Tab-separated table of C-alpha atoms in Angstrom:
chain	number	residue	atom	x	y	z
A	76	UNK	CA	89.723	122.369	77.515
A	77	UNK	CA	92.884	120.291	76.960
A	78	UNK	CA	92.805	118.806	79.800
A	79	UNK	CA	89.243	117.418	79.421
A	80	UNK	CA	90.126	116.319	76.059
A	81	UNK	CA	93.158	114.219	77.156
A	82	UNK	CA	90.928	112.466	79.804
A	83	UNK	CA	88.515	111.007	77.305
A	84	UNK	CA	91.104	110.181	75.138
A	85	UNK	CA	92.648	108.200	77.485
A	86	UNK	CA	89.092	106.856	78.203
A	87	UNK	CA	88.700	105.828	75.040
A	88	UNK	CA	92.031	104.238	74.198
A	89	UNK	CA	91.688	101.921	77.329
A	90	UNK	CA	87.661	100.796	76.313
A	91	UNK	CA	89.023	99.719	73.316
A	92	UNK	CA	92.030	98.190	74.523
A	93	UNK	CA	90.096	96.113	76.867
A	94	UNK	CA	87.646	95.663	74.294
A	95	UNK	CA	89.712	94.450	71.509
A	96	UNK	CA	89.224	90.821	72.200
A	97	UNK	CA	85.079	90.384	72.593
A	98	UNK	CA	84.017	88.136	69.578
A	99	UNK	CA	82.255	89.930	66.760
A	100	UNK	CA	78.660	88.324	65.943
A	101	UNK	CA	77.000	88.281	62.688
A	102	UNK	CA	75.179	91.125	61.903
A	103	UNK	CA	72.059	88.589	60.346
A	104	UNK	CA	72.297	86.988	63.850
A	105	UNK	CA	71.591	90.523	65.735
A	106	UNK	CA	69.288	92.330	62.967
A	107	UNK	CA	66.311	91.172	61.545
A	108	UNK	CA	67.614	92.620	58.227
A	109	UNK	CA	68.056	90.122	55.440
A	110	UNK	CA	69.047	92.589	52.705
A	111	UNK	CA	72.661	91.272	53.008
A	112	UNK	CA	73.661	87.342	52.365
A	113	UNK	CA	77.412	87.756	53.404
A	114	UNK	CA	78.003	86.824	56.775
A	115	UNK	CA	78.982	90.633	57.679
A	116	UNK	CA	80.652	90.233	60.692
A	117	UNK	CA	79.867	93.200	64.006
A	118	UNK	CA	82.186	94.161	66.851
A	119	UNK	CA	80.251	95.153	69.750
A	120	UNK	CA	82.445	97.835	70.525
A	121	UNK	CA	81.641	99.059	67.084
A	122	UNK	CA	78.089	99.184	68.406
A	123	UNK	CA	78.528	100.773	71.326
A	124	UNK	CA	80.023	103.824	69.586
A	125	UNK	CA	77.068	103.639	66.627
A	126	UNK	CA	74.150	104.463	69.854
A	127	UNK	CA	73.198	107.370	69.696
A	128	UNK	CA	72.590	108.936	73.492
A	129	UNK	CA	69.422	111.176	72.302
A	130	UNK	CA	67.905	107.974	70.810
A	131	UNK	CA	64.713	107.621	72.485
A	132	UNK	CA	65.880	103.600	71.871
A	133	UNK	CA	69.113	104.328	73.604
A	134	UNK	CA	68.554	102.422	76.973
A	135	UNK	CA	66.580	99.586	74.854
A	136	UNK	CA	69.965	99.289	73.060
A	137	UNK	CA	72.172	99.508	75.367
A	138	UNK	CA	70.284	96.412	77.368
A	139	UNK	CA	69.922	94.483	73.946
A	140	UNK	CA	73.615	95.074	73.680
A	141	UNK	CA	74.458	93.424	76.955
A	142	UNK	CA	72.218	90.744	76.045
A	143	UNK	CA	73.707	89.823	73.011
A	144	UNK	CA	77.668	89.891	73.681
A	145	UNK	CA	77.418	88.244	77.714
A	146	UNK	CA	80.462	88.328	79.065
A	147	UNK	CA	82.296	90.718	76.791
A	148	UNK	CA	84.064	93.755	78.391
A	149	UNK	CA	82.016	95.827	75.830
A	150	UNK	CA	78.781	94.688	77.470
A	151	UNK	CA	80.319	95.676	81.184
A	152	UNK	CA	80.697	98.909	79.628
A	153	UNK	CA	77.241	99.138	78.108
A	154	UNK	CA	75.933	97.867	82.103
A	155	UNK	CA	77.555	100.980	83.154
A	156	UNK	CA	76.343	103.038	80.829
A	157	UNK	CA	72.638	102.085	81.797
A	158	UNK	CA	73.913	102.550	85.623
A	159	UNK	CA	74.234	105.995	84.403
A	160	UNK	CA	70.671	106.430	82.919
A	161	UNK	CA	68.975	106.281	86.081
A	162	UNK	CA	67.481	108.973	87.299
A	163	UNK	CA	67.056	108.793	91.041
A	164	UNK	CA	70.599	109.487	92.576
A	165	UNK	CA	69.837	106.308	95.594
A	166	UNK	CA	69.346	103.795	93.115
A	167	UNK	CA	72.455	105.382	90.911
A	168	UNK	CA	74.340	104.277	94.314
A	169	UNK	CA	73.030	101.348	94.462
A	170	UNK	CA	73.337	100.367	90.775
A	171	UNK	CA	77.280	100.788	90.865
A	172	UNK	CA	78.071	99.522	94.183
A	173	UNK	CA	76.954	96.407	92.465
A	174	UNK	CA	78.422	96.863	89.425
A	175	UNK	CA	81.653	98.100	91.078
A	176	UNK	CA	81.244	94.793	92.806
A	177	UNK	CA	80.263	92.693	90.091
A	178	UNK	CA	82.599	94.147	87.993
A	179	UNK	CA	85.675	94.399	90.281
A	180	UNK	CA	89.122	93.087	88.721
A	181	UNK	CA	87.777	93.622	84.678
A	182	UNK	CA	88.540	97.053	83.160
A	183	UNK	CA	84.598	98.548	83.380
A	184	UNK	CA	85.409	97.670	87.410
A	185	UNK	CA	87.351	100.887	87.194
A	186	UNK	CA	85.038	102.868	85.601
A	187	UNK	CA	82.257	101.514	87.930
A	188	UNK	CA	83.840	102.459	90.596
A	189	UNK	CA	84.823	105.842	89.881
A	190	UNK	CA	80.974	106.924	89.275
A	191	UNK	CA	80.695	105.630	92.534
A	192	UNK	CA	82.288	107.803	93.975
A	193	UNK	CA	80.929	110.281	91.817
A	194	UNK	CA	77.514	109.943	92.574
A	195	UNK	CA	78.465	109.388	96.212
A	196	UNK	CA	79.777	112.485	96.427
A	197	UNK	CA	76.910	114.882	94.465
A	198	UNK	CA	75.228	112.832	97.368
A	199	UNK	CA	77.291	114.840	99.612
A	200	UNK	CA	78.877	111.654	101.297
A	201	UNK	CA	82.421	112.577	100.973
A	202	UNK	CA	84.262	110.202	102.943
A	203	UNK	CA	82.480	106.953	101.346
A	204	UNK	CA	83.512	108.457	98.007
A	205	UNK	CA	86.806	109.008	99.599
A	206	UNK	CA	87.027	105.831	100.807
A	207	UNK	CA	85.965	103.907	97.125
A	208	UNK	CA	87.777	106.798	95.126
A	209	UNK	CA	90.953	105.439	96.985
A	210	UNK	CA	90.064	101.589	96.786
A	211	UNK	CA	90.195	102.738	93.077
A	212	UNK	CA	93.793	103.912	93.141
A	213	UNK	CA	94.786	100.954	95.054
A	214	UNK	CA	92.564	98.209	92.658
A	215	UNK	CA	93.474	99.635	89.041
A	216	UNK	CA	96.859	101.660	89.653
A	217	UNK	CA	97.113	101.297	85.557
A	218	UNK	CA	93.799	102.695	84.511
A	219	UNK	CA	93.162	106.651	83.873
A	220	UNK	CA	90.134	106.583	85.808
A	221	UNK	CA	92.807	105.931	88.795
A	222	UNK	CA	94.029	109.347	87.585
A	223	UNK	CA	91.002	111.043	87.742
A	224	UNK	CA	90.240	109.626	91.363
A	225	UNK	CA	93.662	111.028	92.436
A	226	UNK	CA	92.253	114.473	90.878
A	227	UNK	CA	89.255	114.131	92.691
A	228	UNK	CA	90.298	113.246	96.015
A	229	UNK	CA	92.411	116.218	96.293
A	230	UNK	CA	89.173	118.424	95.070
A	231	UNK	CA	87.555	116.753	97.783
A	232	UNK	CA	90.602	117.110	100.102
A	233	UNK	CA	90.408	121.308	99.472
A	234	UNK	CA	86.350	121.137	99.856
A	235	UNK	CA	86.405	119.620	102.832
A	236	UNK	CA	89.448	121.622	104.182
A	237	UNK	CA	87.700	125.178	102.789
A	238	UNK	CA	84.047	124.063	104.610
A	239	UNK	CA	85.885	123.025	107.882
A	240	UNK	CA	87.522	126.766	108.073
């Protein structure tokens, strides 16, 4: 699907964007491996995107990741990519209304807040994700997940209008 291939893309090109300027670390610094002696420098971004999501590690590194680049956008990223991991759809809520929070005015912010609304509504609670789906519009007018809350809402808009009927 095009269309779902131009929204990642657009994902993508706005994590790294925001991401370009978190400080690399030294890979001797992160890994216990001392094969190397050159002072190999790693991107956290770069990472990110080596994680593999069927790793049984994957959470592990994910919450090492955040631990070792504090601060950087990447590791806001990484936070909301844990957010995602948990199971039980209440604490999901909970999870990114403090991220969303925590995270408000920095790129993940946007990102954070759309899976609010997200998991808000497969939580059937349409008008709160209404209500942060639009406070997403308003807050990152720039970002594509702005985009994909205007797309939303009006899915919502129709669902609501089709169940009212």
């Amino acid at each position: 699907n095009l269309r779902v291939v131009v929204f990642q893309s657009r994902r993508l090109c706005e994590m790294l964007s925001a991401c370009r300027a978190d400080a690399p670390r030294r890979y001797d610094e992160l890994f216990a491996d001392s094969s190397s002696d050159s002072p190999v420098q790693i991107h956290p971004v770069s990472l990110l995107f080596s994680f593999d999501e069927t790793d049984p590690n994957y959470r592990n590194n994910l919450t090492s990741l955040v631990a070792a680049f504090p601060g950087s956008h990447t590791a806001d990223y990484a936070r909301v990519r844990l957010d995602l991991l948990e199971p039980a759809i209440s604490r999901r809520i909970q999870r990114f209304r403090q991220a969303a929070a925590e995270l408000a005015g920095r790129p993940a912010g946007a990102v954070a807040a759309f899976r609010l609304g997200e998991v808000l509504q497969e939580d059937s609670l349409n008008s709160e994700a209404r209500m942060v789906l639009g406070d997403l519009v308003t807050n990152y007018p720039e970002s594509c997940w702005a985009d994909e809350a205007k797309e939303r809402l009006a899915s919502l808009s129709l669902i609501e209008r089709l169940f009212a009927s």
